[in-house]
XYZ file of C-alpha atoms in Angstrom:
320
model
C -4.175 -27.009 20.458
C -1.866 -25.901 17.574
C -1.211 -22.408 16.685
C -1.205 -21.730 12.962
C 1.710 -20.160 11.387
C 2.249 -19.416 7.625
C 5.328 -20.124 5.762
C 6.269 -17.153 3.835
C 9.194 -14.839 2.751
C 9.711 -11.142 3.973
C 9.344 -10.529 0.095
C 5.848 -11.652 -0.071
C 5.005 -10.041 2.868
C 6.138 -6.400 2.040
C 4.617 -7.199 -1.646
C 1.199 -7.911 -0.712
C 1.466 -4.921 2.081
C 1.817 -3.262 -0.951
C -0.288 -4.157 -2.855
C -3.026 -3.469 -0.613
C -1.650 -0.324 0.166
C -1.786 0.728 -3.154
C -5.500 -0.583 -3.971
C -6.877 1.488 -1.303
C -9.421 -0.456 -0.011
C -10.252 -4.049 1.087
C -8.032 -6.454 -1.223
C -9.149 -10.301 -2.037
C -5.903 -12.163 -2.419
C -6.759 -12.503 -6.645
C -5.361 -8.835 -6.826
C -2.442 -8.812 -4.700
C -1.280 -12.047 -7.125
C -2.176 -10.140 -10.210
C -0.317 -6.743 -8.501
C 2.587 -8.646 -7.630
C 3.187 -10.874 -9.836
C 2.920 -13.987 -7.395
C 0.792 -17.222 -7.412
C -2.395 -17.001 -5.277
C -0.554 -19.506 -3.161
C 2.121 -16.588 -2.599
C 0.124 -13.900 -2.387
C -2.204 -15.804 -0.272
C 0.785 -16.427 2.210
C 2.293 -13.396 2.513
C -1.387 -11.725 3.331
C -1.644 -14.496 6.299
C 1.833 -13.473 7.773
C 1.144 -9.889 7.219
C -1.930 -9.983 9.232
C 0.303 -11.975 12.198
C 2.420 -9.383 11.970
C -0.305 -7.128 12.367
C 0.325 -5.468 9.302
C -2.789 -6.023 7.922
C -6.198 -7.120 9.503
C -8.156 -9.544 7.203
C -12.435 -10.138 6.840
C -14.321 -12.244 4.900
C -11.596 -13.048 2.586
C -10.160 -9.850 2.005
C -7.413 -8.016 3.385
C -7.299 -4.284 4.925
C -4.578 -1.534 6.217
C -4.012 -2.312 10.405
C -1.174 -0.442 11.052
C 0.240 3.012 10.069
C 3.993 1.618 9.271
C 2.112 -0.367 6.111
C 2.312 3.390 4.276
C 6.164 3.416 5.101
C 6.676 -0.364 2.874
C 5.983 1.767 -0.206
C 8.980 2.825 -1.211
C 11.901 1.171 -3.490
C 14.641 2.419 -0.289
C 14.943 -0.773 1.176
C 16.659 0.479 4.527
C 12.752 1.961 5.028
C 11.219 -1.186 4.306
C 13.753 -3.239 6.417
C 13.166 -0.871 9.279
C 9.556 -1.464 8.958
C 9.848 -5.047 9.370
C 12.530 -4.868 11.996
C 10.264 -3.179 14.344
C 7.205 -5.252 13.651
C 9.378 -8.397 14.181
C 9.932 -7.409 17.954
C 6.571 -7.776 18.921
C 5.925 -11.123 16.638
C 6.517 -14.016 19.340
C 7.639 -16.552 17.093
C 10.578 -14.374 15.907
C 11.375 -13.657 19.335
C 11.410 -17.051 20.881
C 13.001 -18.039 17.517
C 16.027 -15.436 18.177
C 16.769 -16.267 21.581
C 16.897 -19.926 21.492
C 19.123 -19.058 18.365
C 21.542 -17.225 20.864
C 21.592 -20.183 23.435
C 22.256 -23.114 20.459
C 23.944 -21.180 17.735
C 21.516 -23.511 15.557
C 19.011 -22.065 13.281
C 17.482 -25.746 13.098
C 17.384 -26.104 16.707
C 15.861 -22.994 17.637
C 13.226 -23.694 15.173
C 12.162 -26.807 17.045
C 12.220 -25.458 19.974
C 9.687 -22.469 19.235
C 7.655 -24.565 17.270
C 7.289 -26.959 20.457
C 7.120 -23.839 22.944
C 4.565 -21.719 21.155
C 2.246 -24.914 19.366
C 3.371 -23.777 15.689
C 1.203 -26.120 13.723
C 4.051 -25.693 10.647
C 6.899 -27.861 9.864
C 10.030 -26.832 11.784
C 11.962 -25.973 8.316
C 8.914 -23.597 7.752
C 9.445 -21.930 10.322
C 12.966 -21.780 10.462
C 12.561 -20.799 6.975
C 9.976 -18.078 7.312
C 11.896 -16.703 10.379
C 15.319 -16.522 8.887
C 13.852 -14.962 5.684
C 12.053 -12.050 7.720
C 15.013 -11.859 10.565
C 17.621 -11.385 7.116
C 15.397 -9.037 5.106
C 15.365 -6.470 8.337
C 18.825 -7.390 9.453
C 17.742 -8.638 12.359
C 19.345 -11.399 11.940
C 22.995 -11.706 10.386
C 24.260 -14.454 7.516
C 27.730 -16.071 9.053
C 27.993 -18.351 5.908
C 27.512 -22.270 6.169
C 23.803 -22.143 7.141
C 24.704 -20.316 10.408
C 22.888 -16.922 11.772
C 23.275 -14.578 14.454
C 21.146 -11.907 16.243
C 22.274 -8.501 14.981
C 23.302 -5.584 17.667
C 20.856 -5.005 19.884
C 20.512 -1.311 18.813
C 17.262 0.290 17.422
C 19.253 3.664 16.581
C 19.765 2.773 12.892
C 16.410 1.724 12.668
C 14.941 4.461 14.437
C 16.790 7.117 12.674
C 15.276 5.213 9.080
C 11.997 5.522 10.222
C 12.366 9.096 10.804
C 13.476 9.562 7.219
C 11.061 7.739 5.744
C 8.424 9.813 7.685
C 10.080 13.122 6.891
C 9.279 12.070 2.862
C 5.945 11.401 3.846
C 5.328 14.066 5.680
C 6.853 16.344 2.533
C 4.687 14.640 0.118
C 1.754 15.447 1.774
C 2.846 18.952 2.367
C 2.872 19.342 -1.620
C 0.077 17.707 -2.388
C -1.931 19.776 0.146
C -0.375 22.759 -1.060
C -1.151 21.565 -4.928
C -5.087 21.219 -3.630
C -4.991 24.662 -1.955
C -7.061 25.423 1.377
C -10.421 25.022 0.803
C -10.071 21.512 -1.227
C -7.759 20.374 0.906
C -9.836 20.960 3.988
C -13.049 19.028 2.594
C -11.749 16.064 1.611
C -10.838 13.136 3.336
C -7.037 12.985 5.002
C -6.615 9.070 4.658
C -8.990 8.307 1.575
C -7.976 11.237 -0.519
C -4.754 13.007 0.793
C -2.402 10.158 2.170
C -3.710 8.044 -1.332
C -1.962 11.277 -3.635
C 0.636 11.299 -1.256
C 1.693 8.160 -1.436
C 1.000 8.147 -5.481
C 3.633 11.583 -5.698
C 6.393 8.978 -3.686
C 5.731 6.280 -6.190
C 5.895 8.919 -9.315
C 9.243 9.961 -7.677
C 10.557 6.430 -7.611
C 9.908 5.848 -10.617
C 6.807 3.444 -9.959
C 4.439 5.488 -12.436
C 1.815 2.350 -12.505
C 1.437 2.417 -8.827
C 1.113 6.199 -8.602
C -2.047 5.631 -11.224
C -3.748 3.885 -9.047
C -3.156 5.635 -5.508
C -4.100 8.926 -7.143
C -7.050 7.285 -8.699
C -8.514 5.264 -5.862
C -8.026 9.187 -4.458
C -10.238 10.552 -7.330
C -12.729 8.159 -6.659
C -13.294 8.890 -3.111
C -13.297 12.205 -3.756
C -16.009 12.199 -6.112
C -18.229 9.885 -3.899
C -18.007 12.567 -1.213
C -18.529 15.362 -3.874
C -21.550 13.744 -4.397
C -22.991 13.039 -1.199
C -22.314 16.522 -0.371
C -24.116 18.527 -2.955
C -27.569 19.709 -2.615
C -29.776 17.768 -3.057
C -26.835 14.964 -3.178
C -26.524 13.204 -6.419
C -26.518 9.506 -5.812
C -24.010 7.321 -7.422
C -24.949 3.969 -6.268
C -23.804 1.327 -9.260
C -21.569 3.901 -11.383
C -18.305 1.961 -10.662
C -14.691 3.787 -11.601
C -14.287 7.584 -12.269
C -15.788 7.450 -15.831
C -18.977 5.779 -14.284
C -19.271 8.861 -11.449
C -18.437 11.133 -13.407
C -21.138 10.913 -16.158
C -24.052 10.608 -12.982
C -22.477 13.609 -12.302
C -22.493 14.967 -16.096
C -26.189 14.290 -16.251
C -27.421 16.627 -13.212
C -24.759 19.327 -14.566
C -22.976 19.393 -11.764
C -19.891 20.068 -13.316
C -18.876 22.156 -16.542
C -17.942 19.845 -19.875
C -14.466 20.861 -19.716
C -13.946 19.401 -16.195
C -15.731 16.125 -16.818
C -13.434 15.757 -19.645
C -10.532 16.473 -17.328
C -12.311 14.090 -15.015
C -12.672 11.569 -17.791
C -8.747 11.590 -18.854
C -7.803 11.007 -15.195
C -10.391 7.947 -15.536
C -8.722 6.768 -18.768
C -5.498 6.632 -17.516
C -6.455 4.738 -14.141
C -7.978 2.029 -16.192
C -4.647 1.805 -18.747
C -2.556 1.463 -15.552
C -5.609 -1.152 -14.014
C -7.093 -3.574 -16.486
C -4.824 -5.440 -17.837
C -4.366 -6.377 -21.828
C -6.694 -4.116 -23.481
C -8.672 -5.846 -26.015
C -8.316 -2.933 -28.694
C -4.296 -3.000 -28.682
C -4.199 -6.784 -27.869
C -1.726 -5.899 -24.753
C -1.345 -4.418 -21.571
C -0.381 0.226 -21.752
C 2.663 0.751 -19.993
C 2.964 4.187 -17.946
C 5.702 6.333 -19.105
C 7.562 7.607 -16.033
C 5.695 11.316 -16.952
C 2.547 10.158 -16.507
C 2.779 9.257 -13.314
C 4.295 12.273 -12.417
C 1.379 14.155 -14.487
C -1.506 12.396 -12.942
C -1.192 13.088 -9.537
C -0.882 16.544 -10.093
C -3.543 16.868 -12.808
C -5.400 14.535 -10.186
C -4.918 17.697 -7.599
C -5.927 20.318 -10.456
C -9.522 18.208 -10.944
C -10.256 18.271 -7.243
C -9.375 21.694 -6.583
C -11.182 22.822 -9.755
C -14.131 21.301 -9.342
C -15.233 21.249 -5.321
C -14.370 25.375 -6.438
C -16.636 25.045 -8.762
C -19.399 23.515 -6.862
C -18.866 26.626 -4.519
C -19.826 28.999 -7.075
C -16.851 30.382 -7.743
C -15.213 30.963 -11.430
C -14.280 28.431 -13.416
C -10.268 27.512 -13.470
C -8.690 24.441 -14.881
C-alpha cells in the first residue's frame, strides 16, 4: 500500500511551524496562510510535512506544537532554524534513504526513485526529489555542486550541536527576564508553557525586530492568564463565551475583580493584540502596522498587567 508523502519546501515548513507557534494554540491551516502569507495549498503542505517530521501533531483539521525544537524555528538567525531542521531530518526516513542512495549514484534523480520505490512514496519522484533537496539544502545537509548535482554534507553534528546550544541559551535568557519582569509570586502561579514560554518567545520576536509576532505571543499569554485568573478566584468568575482579552476582561470588570485602572491597562494590551490580529480595520480602511516599540512595549506592559493584577487579587496594594 502507498505511503503518503507531501511535496513541500523547507520554507513552508519552518513558516507554518511558525505560525502555529506563534498562535498558541490549535491552528486550522486558514491562519497559517493568512500568517504567512501563503496559499492554503502552501500552507496546507508545509503543515502535512511538518507533522512527518514530527514537528507538529495534527487533529481534526488543525494543527498543534509536538516537539520542543518548534520554539527554536522562531527566530530570523537562520543557522538556528537550519539546525532545527538538520536534526529533525535524521530521523525522517525518506531523507535518509534519499541521502544514501544519493552517495551510491551521485544522482539526485536516481536516488529519488529509488526511495520512492523502497519506502511506497505515493508522490511523483520529482516531488520527492524536490521536497528532499529543498529540506536537505535549507539545513545544509545536503551541499549544491552546481549543474543539478548534490552531495551529503560532513558527517559532523558539532556545528549543529553547538547552534542549538545558542539558540537555547537566548531562550533560556528570555525567559529569565520575563520571569524576573513578573516577579515571584506571578511568576509562580501562572502557567510555564501557556503564559511564560508565550512572553518569552514574544521578547525574542520584539528583539528581532518581528513586533507583529511579539503581539500576538504576549497576547495569546494574556489570555491564558486571565482564564486561569478566573478560574482561580473565589467563587471563580466564569468566562465561558467572552472571546479575546477585551471580552474577559469586562466579565471580570462586572464582578469588580479588578480596579478601573487595571482593566484599562488590561484593555490597551487587548487593543493592541487585535491591531496586530484582525486584519484591515474597517474604521481606517487598512491593516495597523506595529512600530518596532510596540512590540518591545507590550510584552513588558503585558508582564506589568499580570504581576499587577494576580497582586491585586491577593490583597495587596495597588501598583501599576
Amino acid at each position: 500500500m502507498p505511503t503518503p508523502f507531501y511535496p513541500a519546501t523547507a520554507e513552508q515548513v519552518v513558516s507554518a511551524v511558525e505560525a502555529v507557534i506563534v498562535n498558541g494554540k490549535s491552528t486550522k491551516p486558514d491562519f497559517v496562510a493568512e500568517f504567512s502569507d501563503l496559499t492554503k495549498s502552501q500552507s496546507e503542505a508545509g503543515l502535512k510535512l511538518a507533522v512527518d517530521l514530527k514537528l507538529l501533531a495534527h487533529d481534526a483539521g488543525k494543527y498543534s506544537v509536538e516537539s520542543f525544537l518548534c520554539r527554536f524555528l522562531v527566530t530570523p538567525n537562520q543557522s538556528h532554524k537550519a539546525s532545527v531542521l538538520r536534526l529533525v531530518l535524521e530521523s525522517f526516513e525518506p531523507f535518509v534513504v534519499f541521502r544514501e542512495r544519493l552517495i551510491a549514484t551521485g544522482s539526485a534523480s536516481t536516488a529519488a526513485q529509488q526511495t520512492k520505490v523502497a519506502l511506497s512514496l505515493e508522490a511523483h519522484r520529482e516531488e520527492i526529489k524536490d521536497t528532499l533537496i529543498s529540506l536537505g539544502t535549507y539545513s545544509h545537509a545536503l551541499l549544491t555542486e552546481g549543474g543539478g548535482r548534490y552531495k551529503s554534507a560532513e558527517p559532523s553534528m558539532d556545528n549543529t550541536l553547538h547552534s542549538m546550544s545558542q539558540a537555547c541559551s537566548d531562550a533560556m535568557s528570555a525567559e529569565y527576564r520575563i520571569r524576573e519582569q513578573l516577579g515571584q509570586d506571578a511568576a509562580s502561579f501562572v502557567s510555564r508553557n501557556d503564559v511564560i514560554v508565550p512572553l518569552s518567545d514574544g521578547l525574542l520576536r520584539a528583539a528581532q525586530a518581528d513586533s507583529r509576532g511579539a503581539v500576538l505571543a504576549a497576547g495569546n499569554a494574556i489570555e491564558s492568564y486571565l482564564d486561569s485568573l478566573a478560574s482561580h478566584l473565589s467563587p471563580p468568575i466564569p468566562l465561558t463565551g467572552a472571546t479575546g482579552i477585551n471580552a474577559k476582561l469586562e466579565k471580570l470588570q462586572q464582578t469588580n475583580t479588578l480596579p478601573k485602572k487595571l482593566i484599562n491597562v488590561g484593555k490597551y494590551l487587548g487593543h493592541i493584540r487585535n491591531a496586530a490580529d484582525h486584519g484591515i480595520d474597517p474604521e481606517t480602511g487598512a491593516s495597523w502596522t506595529i512600530r518596532r516599540a510596540t512590540g518591545l512595549e507590550y510584552v513588558y506592559v503585558a508582564c506589568s498587567f499580570i504581576s499587577s493584577s494576580y497582586s491585586r487579587t491577593k490583597g495587596k496594594p495597588p501598583e501599576i
